[in-house]
Coordinates of C-alpha atoms in Angstrom, one line a residue:
M126 CA 195.0 70.1 99.5
R127 CA 192.2 68.7 101.7
P128 CA 191.9 71.7 104.0
I129 CA 191.6 74.0 101.0
I130 CA 188.9 71.8 99.4
F131 CA 187.0 71.7 102.7
F132 CA 187.1 75.5 103.0
V133 CA 185.8 75.9 99.5
I134 CA 182.9 73.6 100.2
I135 CA 182.0 75.4 103.4
A136 CA 182.2 78.8 101.6
S137 CA 179.9 77.6 98.8
L138 CA 177.4 76.3 101.4
I139 CA 177.3 79.6 103.2
S140 CA 176.9 81.4 99.9
A141 CA 174.0 79.1 98.9
C142 CA 172.2 79.7 102.2
S143 CA 172.5 83.5 102.0
S144 CA 171.2 83.5 98.4
N145 CA 168.0 81.8 99.6
E146 CA 167.4 84.4 102.3
I147 CA 164.8 87.2 101.6
D148 CA 165.9 90.7 102.5
I149 CA 163.3 92.7 104.5
D150 CA 161.9 95.4 102.4
L151 CA 159.2 97.4 104.1
K152 CA 158.5 99.5 101.1
K153 CA 157.9 96.5 98.8
S154 CA 155.9 94.8 101.6
D155 CA 153.6 97.8 102.0
S156 CA 153.1 98.1 98.2
H157 CA 152.0 94.5 98.0
Y158 CA 149.8 94.9 101.1
Q159 CA 148.0 97.9 99.7
L160 CA 147.5 96.1 96.4
G161 CA 146.1 93.1 98.3
L162 CA 143.6 95.4 100.0
E163 CA 142.4 96.8 96.7
F164 CA 142.0 93.3 95.2
A165 CA 140.0 92.2 98.3
Q166 CA 137.7 95.2 97.9
L167 CA 137.0 94.1 94.3
S168 CA 136.4 90.6 95.5
L169 CA 139.4 89.4 93.6
F170 CA 140.4 87.1 96.5
K171 CA 143.0 84.9 94.7
N172 CA 144.9 88.0 93.6
A173 CA 144.6 89.4 97.1
M174 CA 146.0 86.3 98.6
D175 CA 149.0 86.4 96.2
E176 CA 149.7 90.0 97.2
F177 CA 149.4 89.4 100.9
D178 CA 151.8 86.5 100.6
L179 CA 154.3 88.7 98.8
A180 CA 153.8 91.4 101.5
I181 CA 154.6 88.8 104.2
K182 CA 157.6 87.6 102.2
F183 CA 159.2 91.0 102.4
N184 CA 158.0 91.7 106.0
P185 CA 157.1 88.5 107.8
N186 CA 156.7 90.3 111.2
N187 CA 153.9 92.6 110.3
P188 CA 150.8 91.3 112.2
N189 CA 148.4 93.5 110.2
I190 CA 149.1 91.6 107.0
Y191 CA 148.2 88.2 108.6
R192 CA 145.0 89.7 110.0
K193 CA 143.8 91.1 106.7
K194 CA 144.7 87.8 105.0
G195 CA 142.7 86.0 107.6
L196 CA 139.7 88.2 107.0
V197 CA 139.8 87.4 103.3
L198 CA 140.2 83.7 104.0
F199 CA 137.3 83.9 106.4
G200 CA 135.2 85.5 103.6
M201 CA 136.1 82.7 101.4
S202 CA 135.0 80.2 104.1
H203 CA 138.5 78.8 104.5
Y204 CA 138.1 78.8 108.2
D205 CA 141.2 76.7 109.2
E206 CA 143.5 78.9 107.2
A207 CA 141.8 82.0 108.5
K208 CA 142.3 80.7 112.1
T209 CA 146.0 80.1 111.5
N210 CA 146.5 83.7 110.3
F211 CA 144.6 85.2 113.2
E212 CA 146.6 83.1 115.6
K213 CA 149.8 84.3 113.9
T214 CA 148.6 87.9 114.2
I215 CA 148.1 87.4 118.0
S216 CA 151.6 85.8 118.3
L217 CA 153.1 88.9 116.8
N218 CA 150.9 91.3 118.6
P219 CA 149.2 89.9 121.7
Q220 CA 147.4 93.2 122.3
D221 CA 145.5 93.1 118.9
T222 CA 141.9 93.3 120.1
Q223 CA 140.5 92.9 116.7
A224 CA 142.4 89.7 116.0
Y225 CA 140.8 88.1 119.1
I226 CA 137.4 89.2 117.8
N227 CA 138.2 87.8 114.3
L228 CA 139.4 84.5 115.8
G229 CA 136.2 84.3 117.9
M230 CA 134.2 84.7 114.7
V231 CA 136.1 81.7 113.1
N232 CA 135.4 79.6 116.1
Y233 CA 131.8 80.7 116.4
T234 CA 131.2 80.0 112.7
S235 CA 132.9 76.6 113.1
G236 CA 130.5 75.7 116.0
N237 CA 133.2 76.1 118.7
N238 CA 131.1 78.4 120.9
Q239 CA 133.1 78.0 124.0
E240 CA 136.4 78.9 122.3
A241 CA 134.7 81.9 120.7
L242 CA 133.6 83.0 124.2
V243 CA 137.2 82.8 125.4
N244 CA 138.4 84.8 122.5
W245 CA 135.8 87.6 122.9
E246 CA 136.2 87.7 126.7
K247 CA 139.9 88.2 126.0
A248 CA 139.2 91.0 123.6
I249 CA 137.1 92.8 126.2
T250 CA 139.8 92.6 128.9
L251 CA 142.7 93.8 126.7
K252 CA 142.1 97.5 126.7
T253 CA 139.9 99.3 129.2
D254 CA 139.4 102.3 127.0
D255 CA 138.6 100.3 123.8
N256 CA 135.2 100.0 122.1
D257 CA 134.2 96.5 123.1
G258 CA 130.7 96.7 121.5
K259 CA 131.3 94.1 118.8
A260 CA 132.8 91.5 121.2
L261 CA 130.0 92.1 123.7
N262 CA 127.3 91.8 120.9
N263 CA 129.0 88.6 119.7
I264 CA 128.9 87.1 123.2
G265 CA 125.2 88.1 123.4
N266 CA 124.7 86.1 120.2
I267 CA 126.1 83.0 121.7
Y268 CA 123.9 83.2 124.8
K269 CA 120.9 83.9 122.6
S270 CA 121.6 80.8 120.4
E271 CA 121.9 78.8 123.6
K272 CA 118.5 80.2 124.8
K273 CA 120.1 82.0 127.8
F274 CA 118.1 85.1 127.0
N275 CA 118.8 87.0 130.2
K276 CA 122.5 86.6 129.7
A277 CA 122.1 87.7 126.1
I278 CA 120.2 90.8 127.2
E279 CA 122.9 91.6 129.7
Y280 CA 125.6 91.6 127.0
Y281 CA 123.6 93.4 124.4
K282 CA 122.9 96.2 126.9
K283 CA 126.6 96.4 127.6
A284 CA 127.4 96.6 123.9
I285 CA 124.9 99.4 123.5
T286 CA 126.7 101.5 126.1
F287 CA 129.6 101.7 123.6
E288 CA 127.4 102.3 120.6
P289 CA 124.0 103.6 121.6
G290 CA 123.0 104.2 117.9
N291 CA 124.0 100.7 116.7
T292 CA 120.7 99.3 115.2
T293 CA 122.1 95.8 115.0
F294 CA 122.7 95.8 118.8
L295 CA 119.3 97.3 119.4
N296 CA 117.6 94.8 117.1
N297 CA 119.4 91.9 118.9
L298 CA 118.4 93.3 122.3
G299 CA 114.7 93.8 121.2
D300 CA 114.4 90.2 119.8
S301 CA 116.0 88.8 123.0
Y302 CA 113.4 90.7 125.1
R303 CA 110.7 89.1 123.0
L304 CA 112.2 85.6 123.5
A305 CA 112.4 86.3 127.2
G306 CA 108.8 87.2 127.3
E307 CA 109.3 90.9 128.0
L308 CA 107.1 92.0 125.1
D309 CA 106.7 95.7 126.0
Q310 CA 110.5 96.1 126.3
A311 CA 110.9 94.3 123.0
E312 CA 108.6 96.7 121.2
T313 CA 110.2 99.8 122.8
T314 CA 113.6 98.7 121.8
L315 CA 112.7 97.6 118.2
L316 CA 110.9 100.9 117.6
K317 CA 113.9 102.8 118.8
S318 CA 116.1 100.9 116.3
L319 CA 113.5 101.7 113.6
D320 CA 113.7 105.4 114.5
L321 CA 117.4 105.3 113.9
D322 CA 117.1 103.3 110.6
S323 CA 113.7 103.2 109.0
N324 CA 115.1 100.7 106.4
G325 CA 116.0 98.1 109.0
M326 CA 114.9 95.0 107.3
L327 CA 115.5 92.6 110.2
T328 CA 114.0 95.1 112.7
Q329 CA 110.8 95.2 110.6
F330 CA 110.8 91.4 110.5
N331 CA 111.4 91.1 114.2
L332 CA 108.6 93.6 114.9
G333 CA 106.3 91.4 112.7
I334 CA 107.2 88.4 114.8
L335 CA 106.6 90.4 118.0
Y336 CA 103.2 91.6 116.8
K337 CA 102.3 88.1 115.7
T338 CA 103.2 86.9 119.2
Q339 CA 101.0 89.6 120.7
G340 CA 98.1 88.6 118.5
K341 CA 98.3 92.0 116.6
T342 CA 98.0 90.3 113.3
L343 CA 97.3 93.3 111.1
K344 CA 100.4 95.1 112.5
A345 CA 102.4 92.0 112.0
I346 CA 101.3 91.8 108.3
K347 CA 102.4 95.5 107.8
S348 CA 105.8 94.9 109.4
F349 CA 106.5 91.8 107.2
Q350 CA 105.4 93.8 104.1
N351 CA 107.8 96.6 105.2
S352 CA 110.6 94.1 105.6
L353 CA 110.0 92.8 102.1
Q354 CA 110.0 96.3 100.6
V355 CA 113.6 96.6 101.9
N356 CA 114.6 93.1 100.7
P357 CA 112.2 91.3 98.3
H358 CA 114.4 88.2 98.5
Y359 CA 114.0 87.6 102.2
T360 CA 112.1 84.3 102.0
E361 CA 111.4 83.9 105.7
A362 CA 109.4 87.2 105.7
Y363 CA 107.2 85.8 102.9
Y364 CA 106.6 82.7 105.0
E365 CA 105.7 84.6 108.1
L366 CA 103.6 87.0 106.1
A367 CA 101.7 84.0 104.7
T368 CA 101.0 82.6 108.2
A369 CA 99.7 86.0 109.3
L370 CA 97.5 86.3 106.3
I371 CA 96.1 82.9 107.0
R372 CA 95.1 84.1 110.4
V373 CA 92.9 86.8 108.9
K374 CA 91.5 84.3 106.3
N375 CA 93.2 86.0 103.4
I376 CA 94.1 82.7 101.8
E377 CA 94.7 84.0 98.2
S378 CA 97.3 86.6 99.4
A379 CA 98.9 83.9 101.6
K380 CA 99.2 81.7 98.5
L381 CA 100.8 84.5 96.5
S382 CA 103.3 85.2 99.3
L383 CA 104.3 81.5 99.5
E384 CA 104.7 81.3 95.7
K385 CA 107.1 84.3 95.9
A386 CA 109.1 82.5 98.6
L387 CA 109.2 79.3 96.5
Q388 CA 110.4 81.3 93.5
V389 CA 113.5 82.2 95.6
D390 CA 113.9 78.9 97.4
P391 CA 112.0 76.2 95.4
T392 CA 113.4 73.3 97.5
N393 CA 112.4 74.6 100.9
E394 CA 110.3 71.8 102.5
K395 CA 108.7 74.1 105.1
F396 CA 107.5 76.5 102.4
K397 CA 106.2 73.6 100.2
K398 CA 104.3 72.0 103.1
L399 CA 102.5 75.2 104.0
Y400 CA 101.8 76.0 100.3
N401 CA 100.2 72.6 99.8
K402 CA 98.1 73.1 102.9
V403 CA 96.9 76.5 101.6
I404 CA 96.0 75.3 98.1
T405 CA 94.0 72.3 99.5
S406 CA 92.1 74.3 102.1

């Protein structure tokens, strides 16, 4: 009887193992994936995560699901989990340029600049006919943050060759020219960006900083005001506007500008310090 009993035990174990396996179902996976995308667009991130997990359950080898899940996790500031999902995407599809760009963004946001550089350089080398503008712009951002302005300019210019009308790239290039002391080039580039998008809030702000650097205070005031027309909650523009108004002895307007900044950000020590200086002057 022992052999028969042994056979029954083995058979039951095999049956139990097979009952725990999940059958691949591409149709079910895609249905959950599409629903996850819809939830993500509605900012229902927990629901999106649940749907992406179900999509992975029915098709664990689809790299796109992991990448979209990583993007949502990144938006939720869950950087470690986002990184894991982007790395999984790359393990399933080593040619996924966007996954390297996304992984670089996680590393950059987490303060790992050198790892981000490696990721973005990899994205650039993967496909010679691909649009590498985002990766090149991101590399420029790292060099700019490290005050290596000439290197930043080099990469921003490369990015613009892929997307000549990208105002973000142009704005970054223009501001880097300013920081590098090439003020005429900075103005030409920022005005070109403004021609493409007259509502460029950061472009108007950076023009204000440039004009302030050049001593063109009235033009700086106008640019800061234009920036605030686009985004009335941009507190840094209120602060810079106030400093420009102080230059032209318009103390009352400077005070009002700082009060608006403090309404948005009442605990900002820099704003409070200048405000106190203005009201006691």
